[in-house]
Amino acid sequence: MGLIRKGDAKAFELLIARHQRAVYNLALRFLNDSDEAEDVAQDVFIRIYKAAATYTPDAKFTTWLYTIVRNLCFNVLRSRRQAVIVSVDDEALPELPAQNEDPVKRITRQQLRKKVIHAVGRLPENMRLAVILSKYHGLSYDEVAGIMGCSVNAIKLRVHRAKALLAEELSEFKGETNDY
Amino acid sequence: MDCKEIQDKLSAYIDRELAPAEEERIRLHLDVCGTCTARYAMLLQAWQALDAWQDVAPPDRMRTKILASVRPQRRETRFRAALSVAAALLLVFGLAFYYFGQKSGSMQHLADSQTPVQTAVGDVSEEEIMANLPLLQEDDFIEALDELVRIDDLPLAEEPSNSIKEPERSSLNLVVT
Ligand SMILES: [Zn+2]
């Protein structure tokens, strides 16, 4: 365990470096809007900086962090409550597209990606967040429950229902998903 | 367990959230039940399809923006703190020299001993970082002192001692700019 000098500004930069990717992608997948995701992610770290004095390490740091992301994301949803339509964000292209990939496969892959974004976006908010935290952040049901402030059973049920809904939405891609 | 019960647990089975005994029971059932196996394959495929939505790198400007929105007021308070620390130091050292006369080298030694130890930050835990952030905000005076000590040309240069190099007028400017 390393020690940092009292009040070292590098510590905060380290915190950003370690978590900005996860924070940004969580907000991006949940909100499906790169501008809003960027705003949320920035806000998360600024709030952490300001609230550091009130942080007590009884919960896992990431649980605390993701709870802040969750709260700010729901704030965004609240403020755009009128506009319900979720559009596919074409700006957020996947990083490192596979170069030597069969062009036909690549098209299918991009189609699948759009389909996935659409399907996840159609999930109810709480179900969507549970799916994102569980699937993309590799969190256990227990951790997801901690972040979302509900029981493990509620998470189990949400993820279960989400899988069923996603299976229906994505069923036409049956047999093509093994490549991903 | 009947098929309904099994299918209700397939999601948790996929996520490896079941107790080992329960997991084993489902595995054994899937070996012999085509209906549940088909359902399992469908759920698993959909879940795996989500991998097609890959992570993206956050925009580079994000980090810069965060640091910028946290620092401006900081730099200002630190600047003010640094000024008062500098003034205090001048006063203290002035008095010290007045009372104890010239003791060459001793003040240089003091300055050396106050140089903060740089520590690697690579394996610092989140808890340590968080514990440090309030210090960053509240201990501006102390940090400003650290900043001054880190700069080689302290107002110490005003000291008439032989062991210390030529006084440099620019010394305070380093802090001010
Ligand atoms: Zn069965």
Short mmCIF file of C-alpha atoms and ligand atoms in Angstrom, two decimals:
data_model
loop_
_atom_site.label_atom_id
_atom_site.label_comp_id
_atom_site.label_asym_id
_atom_site.label_seq_id
_atom_site.Cartn_x
_atom_site.Cartn_y
_atom_site.Cartn_z
CA MET A 1 0.00 0.00 0.00
CA GLY A 2 1.59 3.21 -1.13
CA LEU A 3 1.45 6.45 0.75
CA ILE A 4 0.79 9.78 -0.78
CA ARG A 5 2.00 13.04 0.56
CA LYS A 6 -0.55 15.06 2.45
CA GLY A 7 -2.87 16.82 0.03
CA ASP A 8 -1.10 15.64 -3.09
CA ALA A 9 -2.95 16.94 -6.11
CA LYS A 10 -1.73 13.93 -8.08
CA ALA A 11 -4.03 11.74 -6.01
CA PHE A 12 -7.10 13.28 -7.54
CA GLU A 13 -5.70 12.92 -11.03
CA LEU A 14 -5.00 9.30 -10.24
CA LEU A 15 -8.60 8.85 -9.18
CA ILE A 16 -9.81 10.33 -12.47
CA ALA A 17 -7.41 8.21 -14.48
CA ARG A 18 -8.56 5.05 -12.77
CA HIS A 19 -12.28 5.54 -12.97
CA GLN A 20 -13.17 7.96 -15.76
CA ARG A 21 -13.61 5.22 -18.33
CA ALA A 22 -16.03 3.22 -16.19
CA VAL A 23 -17.93 6.31 -15.10
CA TYR A 24 -18.22 7.67 -18.62
CA ASN A 25 -19.29 4.36 -20.15
CA LEU A 26 -21.85 3.72 -17.44
CA ALA A 27 -23.45 7.11 -18.08
CA LEU A 28 -23.13 6.68 -21.84
CA ARG A 29 -24.86 3.31 -21.91
CA PHE A 30 -27.55 4.38 -19.50
CA LEU A 31 -28.30 7.75 -21.10
CA ASN A 32 -27.28 6.83 -24.64
CA ASP A 33 -26.07 10.35 -25.26
CA SER A 34 -22.38 11.19 -25.39
CA ASP A 35 -22.77 14.86 -24.43
CA GLU A 36 -24.89 14.08 -21.42
CA ALA A 37 -22.57 11.24 -20.46
CA GLU A 38 -19.61 13.58 -20.58
CA ASP A 39 -21.40 16.15 -18.43
CA VAL A 40 -22.41 13.53 -15.91
CA ALA A 41 -18.92 12.06 -15.74
CA GLN A 42 -17.36 15.48 -15.17
CA ASP A 43 -19.94 16.30 -12.56
CA VAL A 44 -19.30 13.00 -10.77
CA PHE A 45 -15.62 13.77 -10.26
CA ILE A 46 -16.20 17.37 -9.26
CA ARG A 47 -18.73 16.23 -6.67
CA ILE A 48 -16.37 13.59 -5.39
CA TYR A 49 -13.69 16.23 -4.97
CA LYS A 50 -16.05 18.46 -3.04
CA ALA A 51 -17.64 15.69 -0.98
CA ALA A 52 -14.40 13.95 -0.12
CA ALA A 53 -14.57 15.13 3.48
CA THR A 54 -17.88 13.33 3.94
CA TYR A 55 -16.69 10.07 2.44
CA THR A 56 -16.48 7.23 4.91
CA PRO A 57 -14.92 4.05 3.60
CA ASP A 58 -17.46 1.62 5.05
CA ALA A 59 -18.75 0.77 1.60
CA LYS A 60 -16.61 -0.21 -1.34
CA PHE A 61 -15.36 2.89 -3.12
CA THR A 62 -16.82 1.82 -6.48
CA THR A 63 -20.23 1.32 -4.86
CA TRP A 64 -20.12 4.91 -3.65
CA LEU A 65 -18.84 6.09 -7.02
CA TYR A 66 -21.49 4.26 -9.05
CA THR A 67 -24.21 5.47 -6.70
CA ILE A 68 -23.22 9.04 -7.54
CA VAL A 69 -23.24 8.21 -11.26
CA ARG A 70 -26.66 6.65 -10.85
CA ASN A 71 -28.08 9.68 -9.04
CA LEU A 72 -26.75 12.13 -11.60
CA CYS A 73 -28.02 9.98 -14.48
CA PHE A 74 -31.49 9.93 -12.97
CA ASN A 75 -31.29 13.71 -12.63
CA VAL A 76 -30.65 13.90 -16.36
CA LEU A 77 -33.57 11.59 -17.09
CA ARG A 78 -35.80 13.70 -14.90
CA SER A 79 -34.86 16.84 -16.76
CA ARG A 80 -35.53 15.30 -20.14
CA ARG A 81 -38.61 13.40 -19.06
CA GLN A 82 -40.65 14.91 -21.87
CA ALA A 83 -38.55 13.53 -24.67
CA VAL A 84 -39.00 9.79 -24.33
CA ILE A 85 -37.55 8.68 -27.64
CA VAL A 86 -34.17 7.08 -27.31
CA SER A 87 -32.08 7.59 -30.40
CA VAL A 88 -29.06 5.61 -31.41
CA ASP A 89 -25.97 7.63 -30.71
CA ASP A 90 -23.84 7.31 -33.82
CA GLU A 91 -21.10 9.50 -32.42
CA ALA A 92 -20.01 6.88 -29.98
CA LEU A 93 -18.39 4.45 -32.35
CA PRO A 94 -16.70 1.47 -30.79
CA GLU A 95 -13.02 1.77 -30.13
CA LEU A 96 -10.52 -0.27 -32.12
CA PRO A 97 -12.73 -1.70 -34.83
CA ALA A 98 -11.46 -5.09 -35.89
CA GLN A 99 -9.28 -4.47 -38.94
CA ASN A 100 -8.92 -7.79 -40.68
CA GLU A 101 -12.53 -8.73 -40.33
CA ASP A 102 -14.75 -10.08 -43.04
CA PRO A 103 -16.73 -7.02 -44.33
CA VAL A 104 -19.99 -8.97 -44.20
CA LYS A 105 -19.31 -9.89 -40.63
CA ARG A 106 -18.48 -6.31 -39.78
CA ILE A 107 -21.80 -5.10 -41.09
CA THR A 108 -23.58 -7.71 -39.07
CA ARG A 109 -21.53 -6.69 -36.09
CA GLN A 110 -22.49 -3.05 -36.51
CA GLN A 111 -26.10 -4.03 -37.02
CA LEU A 112 -25.99 -6.10 -33.90
CA ARG A 113 -24.45 -3.23 -31.98
CA LYS A 114 -27.24 -0.90 -33.04
CA LYS A 115 -29.78 -3.55 -32.23
CA VAL A 116 -28.25 -4.02 -28.78
CA ILE A 117 -28.21 -0.28 -28.09
CA HIS A 118 -31.82 -0.10 -29.14
CA ALA A 119 -32.86 -3.13 -27.09
CA VAL A 120 -31.04 -1.96 -23.94
CA GLY A 121 -32.47 1.53 -24.42
CA ARG A 122 -35.98 0.12 -24.45
CA LEU A 123 -35.60 -1.52 -21.07
CA PRO A 124 -37.24 0.30 -18.15
CA GLU A 125 -34.75 2.58 -16.41
CA ASN A 126 -34.13 0.51 -13.30
CA MET A 127 -33.88 -2.67 -15.31
CA ARG A 128 -31.50 -0.98 -17.73
CA LEU A 129 -29.21 0.23 -14.98
CA ALA A 130 -29.16 -3.21 -13.35
CA VAL A 131 -28.26 -4.77 -16.70
CA ILE A 132 -25.48 -2.28 -17.41
CA LEU A 133 -23.92 -2.61 -13.97
CA SER A 134 -24.13 -6.37 -14.05
CA LYS A 135 -23.16 -6.95 -17.67
CA TYR A 136 -20.68 -4.20 -18.48
CA HIS A 137 -19.21 -3.47 -15.08
CA GLY A 138 -19.06 -7.08 -13.95
CA LEU A 139 -20.72 -6.35 -10.63
CA SER A 140 -22.42 -8.99 -8.52
CA TYR A 141 -26.16 -8.77 -7.81
CA ASP A 142 -25.19 -7.84 -4.28
CA GLU A 143 -23.11 -4.87 -5.44
CA VAL A 144 -25.78 -3.77 -7.92
CA ALA A 145 -28.33 -3.90 -5.11
CA GLY A 146 -26.07 -1.71 -2.98
CA ILE A 147 -25.77 0.89 -5.73
CA MET A 148 -29.45 0.87 -6.61
CA GLY A 149 -30.62 0.81 -3.03
CA CYS A 150 -32.81 -2.27 -3.28
CA SER A 151 -32.77 -5.93 -2.35
CA VAL A 152 -30.67 -8.57 -4.08
CA ASN A 153 -33.89 -10.35 -4.98
CA ALA A 154 -35.18 -7.26 -6.77
CA ILE A 155 -31.98 -7.15 -8.81
CA LYS A 156 -32.20 -10.85 -9.54
CA LEU A 157 -35.71 -10.36 -10.84
CA ARG A 158 -34.84 -7.27 -12.89
CA VAL A 159 -31.87 -8.90 -14.58
CA HIS A 160 -33.91 -12.03 -15.15
CA ARG A 161 -36.73 -10.12 -16.83
CA ALA A 162 -34.27 -8.04 -18.78
CA LYS A 163 -32.64 -11.16 -20.19
CA ALA A 164 -36.01 -12.43 -21.33
CA LEU A 165 -36.89 -9.10 -22.96
CA LEU A 166 -33.48 -8.84 -24.62
CA ALA A 167 -33.77 -12.41 -25.87
CA GLU A 168 -37.00 -11.50 -27.65
CA GLU A 169 -35.59 -8.28 -29.07
CA LEU A 170 -32.38 -9.86 -30.27
CA SER A 171 -33.76 -13.20 -31.35
CA GLU A 172 -33.25 -12.52 -35.06
CA PHE A 173 -29.53 -12.44 -34.42
CA LYS A 174 -29.64 -15.96 -33.09
CA GLY A 175 -26.61 -17.91 -34.19
CA GLU A 176 -24.57 -14.84 -35.04
CA THR A 177 -23.75 -13.81 -31.54
CA ASN A 178 -21.03 -16.35 -30.96
CA ASP A 179 -18.49 -14.20 -32.74
CA TYR A 180 -18.67 -11.41 -30.23
CA MET B 1 -37.32 -28.60 -9.29
CA ASP B 2 -39.68 -28.49 -12.22
CA CYS B 3 -39.02 -26.74 -15.55
CA LYS B 4 -40.71 -23.52 -14.46
CA GLU B 5 -38.53 -23.31 -11.39
CA ILE B 6 -35.43 -24.08 -13.44
CA GLN B 7 -36.22 -21.43 -16.02
CA ASP B 8 -36.74 -18.81 -13.33
CA LYS B 9 -33.18 -19.45 -12.23
CA LEU B 10 -31.51 -19.53 -15.63
CA SER B 11 -30.62 -15.85 -15.51
CA ALA B 12 -28.88 -16.17 -12.17
CA TYR B 13 -27.30 -19.38 -13.49
CA ILE B 14 -25.83 -17.48 -16.44
CA ASP B 15 -24.51 -14.80 -14.10
CA ARG B 16 -23.01 -17.40 -11.77
CA GLU B 17 -25.05 -16.03 -8.90
CA LEU B 18 -26.34 -19.37 -7.61
CA ALA B 19 -25.02 -21.48 -4.79
CA PRO B 20 -22.83 -24.35 -6.06
CA ALA B 21 -25.41 -27.01 -5.16
CA GLU B 22 -28.18 -25.18 -7.00
CA GLU B 23 -25.94 -24.56 -9.98
CA GLU B 24 -25.17 -28.25 -10.14
CA ARG B 25 -28.87 -29.17 -10.06
CA ILE B 26 -29.60 -26.85 -12.96
CA ARG B 27 -26.68 -28.19 -14.92
CA LEU B 28 -27.95 -31.73 -14.43
CA HIS B 29 -31.44 -30.70 -15.50
CA LEU B 30 -30.16 -28.97 -18.63
CA ASP B 31 -28.41 -32.21 -19.56
CA VAL B 32 -31.74 -33.98 -19.83
CA CYS B 33 -34.32 -31.29 -20.72
CA GLY B 34 -34.50 -29.94 -24.27
CA THR B 35 -37.04 -27.21 -23.46
CA CYS B 36 -34.97 -25.68 -20.69
CA THR B 37 -31.77 -26.06 -22.72
CA ALA B 38 -33.33 -24.15 -25.63
CA ARG B 39 -34.47 -21.44 -23.25
CA TYR B 40 -31.04 -21.31 -21.67
CA ALA B 41 -29.33 -20.98 -25.07
CA MET B 42 -31.65 -18.15 -26.06
CA LEU B 43 -31.04 -16.17 -22.87
CA LEU B 44 -27.32 -16.79 -23.00
CA GLN B 45 -27.06 -15.68 -26.61
CA ALA B 46 -28.95 -12.47 -25.94
CA TRP B 47 -26.77 -11.77 -22.94
CA GLN B 48 -23.61 -12.42 -24.93
CA ALA B 49 -24.88 -10.27 -27.78
CA LEU B 50 -24.60 -7.29 -25.44
CA ASP B 51 -20.83 -7.58 -25.83
CA ALA B 52 -21.27 -5.98 -29.25
CA TRP B 53 -21.81 -2.68 -27.45
CA GLN B 54 -18.22 -2.02 -26.54
CA ASP B 55 -16.70 0.54 -24.22
CA VAL B 56 -15.55 3.80 -25.71
CA ALA B 57 -12.70 5.95 -24.49
CA PRO B 58 -13.87 9.09 -22.69
CA PRO B 59 -13.00 12.28 -24.59
CA ASP B 60 -9.57 13.62 -23.67
CA ARG B 61 -10.99 17.01 -22.78
CA MET B 62 -12.99 15.47 -19.93
CA ARG B 63 -10.06 15.10 -17.57
CA THR B 64 -8.83 18.59 -18.39
CA LYS B 65 -12.27 20.06 -17.77
CA ILE B 66 -12.61 18.31 -14.42
CA LEU B 67 -9.24 19.52 -13.23
CA ALA B 68 -9.91 23.01 -14.52
CA SER B 69 -13.22 23.32 -12.70
CA VAL B 70 -11.66 22.13 -9.48
CA ARG B 71 -8.49 24.20 -9.61
CA PRO B 72 -9.19 27.85 -10.36
CA GLN B 73 -10.36 28.81 -6.89
CA ARG B 74 -7.69 26.53 -5.52
CA ARG B 75 -4.90 28.28 -7.34
CA GLU B 76 -6.23 31.58 -6.11
CA THR B 77 -6.42 30.59 -2.46
CA ARG B 78 -3.06 28.93 -2.71
CA PHE B 79 -1.59 32.04 -4.18
CA ARG B 80 -2.92 34.09 -1.32
CA ALA B 81 -1.77 31.50 1.20
CA ALA B 82 1.64 31.37 -0.44
CA LEU B 83 1.99 35.12 -0.10
CA SER B 84 1.16 35.10 3.58
CA VAL B 85 3.46 32.15 4.17
CA ALA B 86 6.25 33.99 2.41
CA ALA B 87 5.65 37.06 4.56
CA ALA B 88 5.57 34.96 7.71
CA LEU B 89 8.78 33.23 6.74
CA LEU B 90 10.54 36.52 6.10
CA LEU B 91 9.44 37.79 9.47
CA VAL B 92 10.45 34.62 11.31
CA PHE B 93 13.82 34.40 9.66
CA GLY B 94 14.41 38.09 10.08
CA LEU B 95 13.78 37.82 13.79
CA ALA B 96 15.85 34.69 14.04
CA PHE B 97 18.82 36.37 12.49
CA TYR B 98 18.32 39.43 14.60
CA TYR B 99 18.45 37.38 17.80
CA PHE B 100 20.90 34.63 17.00
CA GLY B 101 23.23 36.42 14.70
CA GLN B 102 24.82 34.66 11.79
CA LYS B 103 25.07 30.91 12.02
CA SER B 104 26.14 29.83 8.58
CA GLY B 105 24.59 26.76 7.13
CA SER B 106 22.04 26.08 9.83
CA MET B 107 19.12 27.59 7.98
CA GLN B 108 20.02 25.79 4.80
CA HIS B 109 19.87 22.57 6.78
CA LEU B 110 16.45 23.48 8.08
CA ALA B 111 15.22 24.08 4.58
CA ASP B 112 16.56 20.71 3.46
CA SER B 113 14.85 18.87 6.27
CA GLN B 114 11.51 20.38 5.29
CA THR B 115 11.65 19.20 1.71
CA PRO B 116 8.67 16.87 1.34
CA VAL B 117 9.33 13.27 0.50
CA GLN B 118 7.94 12.35 -2.90
CA THR B 119 6.20 9.00 -2.79
CA ALA B 120 5.05 6.84 -5.66
CA VAL B 121 1.29 7.10 -6.16
CA GLY B 122 0.83 4.09 -8.41
CA ASP B 123 -0.56 1.69 -5.82
CA VAL B 124 -2.40 4.11 -3.62
CA SER B 125 -5.83 2.90 -2.57
CA GLU B 126 -9.04 4.83 -3.22
CA GLU B 127 -9.49 5.22 0.54
CA GLU B 128 -6.13 6.93 0.83
CA ILE B 129 -6.90 9.21 -2.07
CA MET B 130 -10.26 10.14 -0.61
CA ALA B 131 -8.72 10.80 2.78
CA ASN B 132 -6.31 13.15 1.08
CA LEU B 133 -8.77 15.21 -0.92
CA PRO B 134 -10.12 17.24 2.03
CA LEU B 135 -6.55 18.02 2.98
CA LEU B 136 -6.08 19.29 -0.52
CA GLN B 137 -8.94 21.70 -0.05
CA GLU B 138 -8.55 22.74 3.57
CA ASP B 139 -4.84 22.69 4.21
CA ASP B 140 -4.03 25.26 1.61
CA PHE B 141 -1.83 27.14 4.00
CA ILE B 142 0.25 24.09 4.79
CA GLU B 143 0.45 23.15 1.17
CA ALA B 144 1.49 26.62 0.25
CA LEU B 145 4.30 26.22 2.77
CA ASP B 146 5.27 22.97 1.09
CA GLU B 147 5.28 24.69 -2.27
CA LEU B 148 7.59 27.34 -0.96
CA VAL B 149 9.96 24.84 0.56
CA ARG B 150 10.05 22.93 -2.70
CA ILE B 151 11.30 25.97 -4.53
CA ASP B 152 15.05 26.24 -4.17
CA ASP B 153 15.28 30.00 -4.03
CA LEU B 154 13.40 30.73 -0.87
CA PRO B 155 13.21 34.14 0.71
CA LEU B 156 15.93 32.50 2.77
CA ALA B 157 18.21 34.00 0.19
CA GLU B 158 17.84 37.23 2.09
CA GLU B 159 19.98 35.61 4.73
CA PRO B 160 23.40 37.27 4.80
CA SER B 161 25.14 33.94 5.36
CA ASN B 162 28.15 32.93 3.23
CA SER B 163 27.03 29.36 2.82
CA ILE B 164 24.03 30.41 0.82
CA LYS B 165 24.30 31.62 -2.71
CA GLU B 166 23.83 35.13 -3.92
CA PRO B 167 20.41 36.55 -2.97
CA GLU B 168 18.08 36.41 -5.91
CA ARG B 169 15.48 39.09 -6.40
CA SER B 170 13.44 36.82 -8.59
CA SER B 171 12.92 34.34 -5.78
CA LEU B 172 9.46 35.52 -4.79
CA ASN B 173 8.38 35.87 -8.39
CA LEU B 174 8.59 32.13 -8.73
CA VAL B 175 5.79 31.83 -6.27
CA VAL B 176 3.84 34.77 -7.51
CA THR B 177 3.67 33.86 -11.18
ZN ZN C 1 -36.83 -28.45 -18.11
#
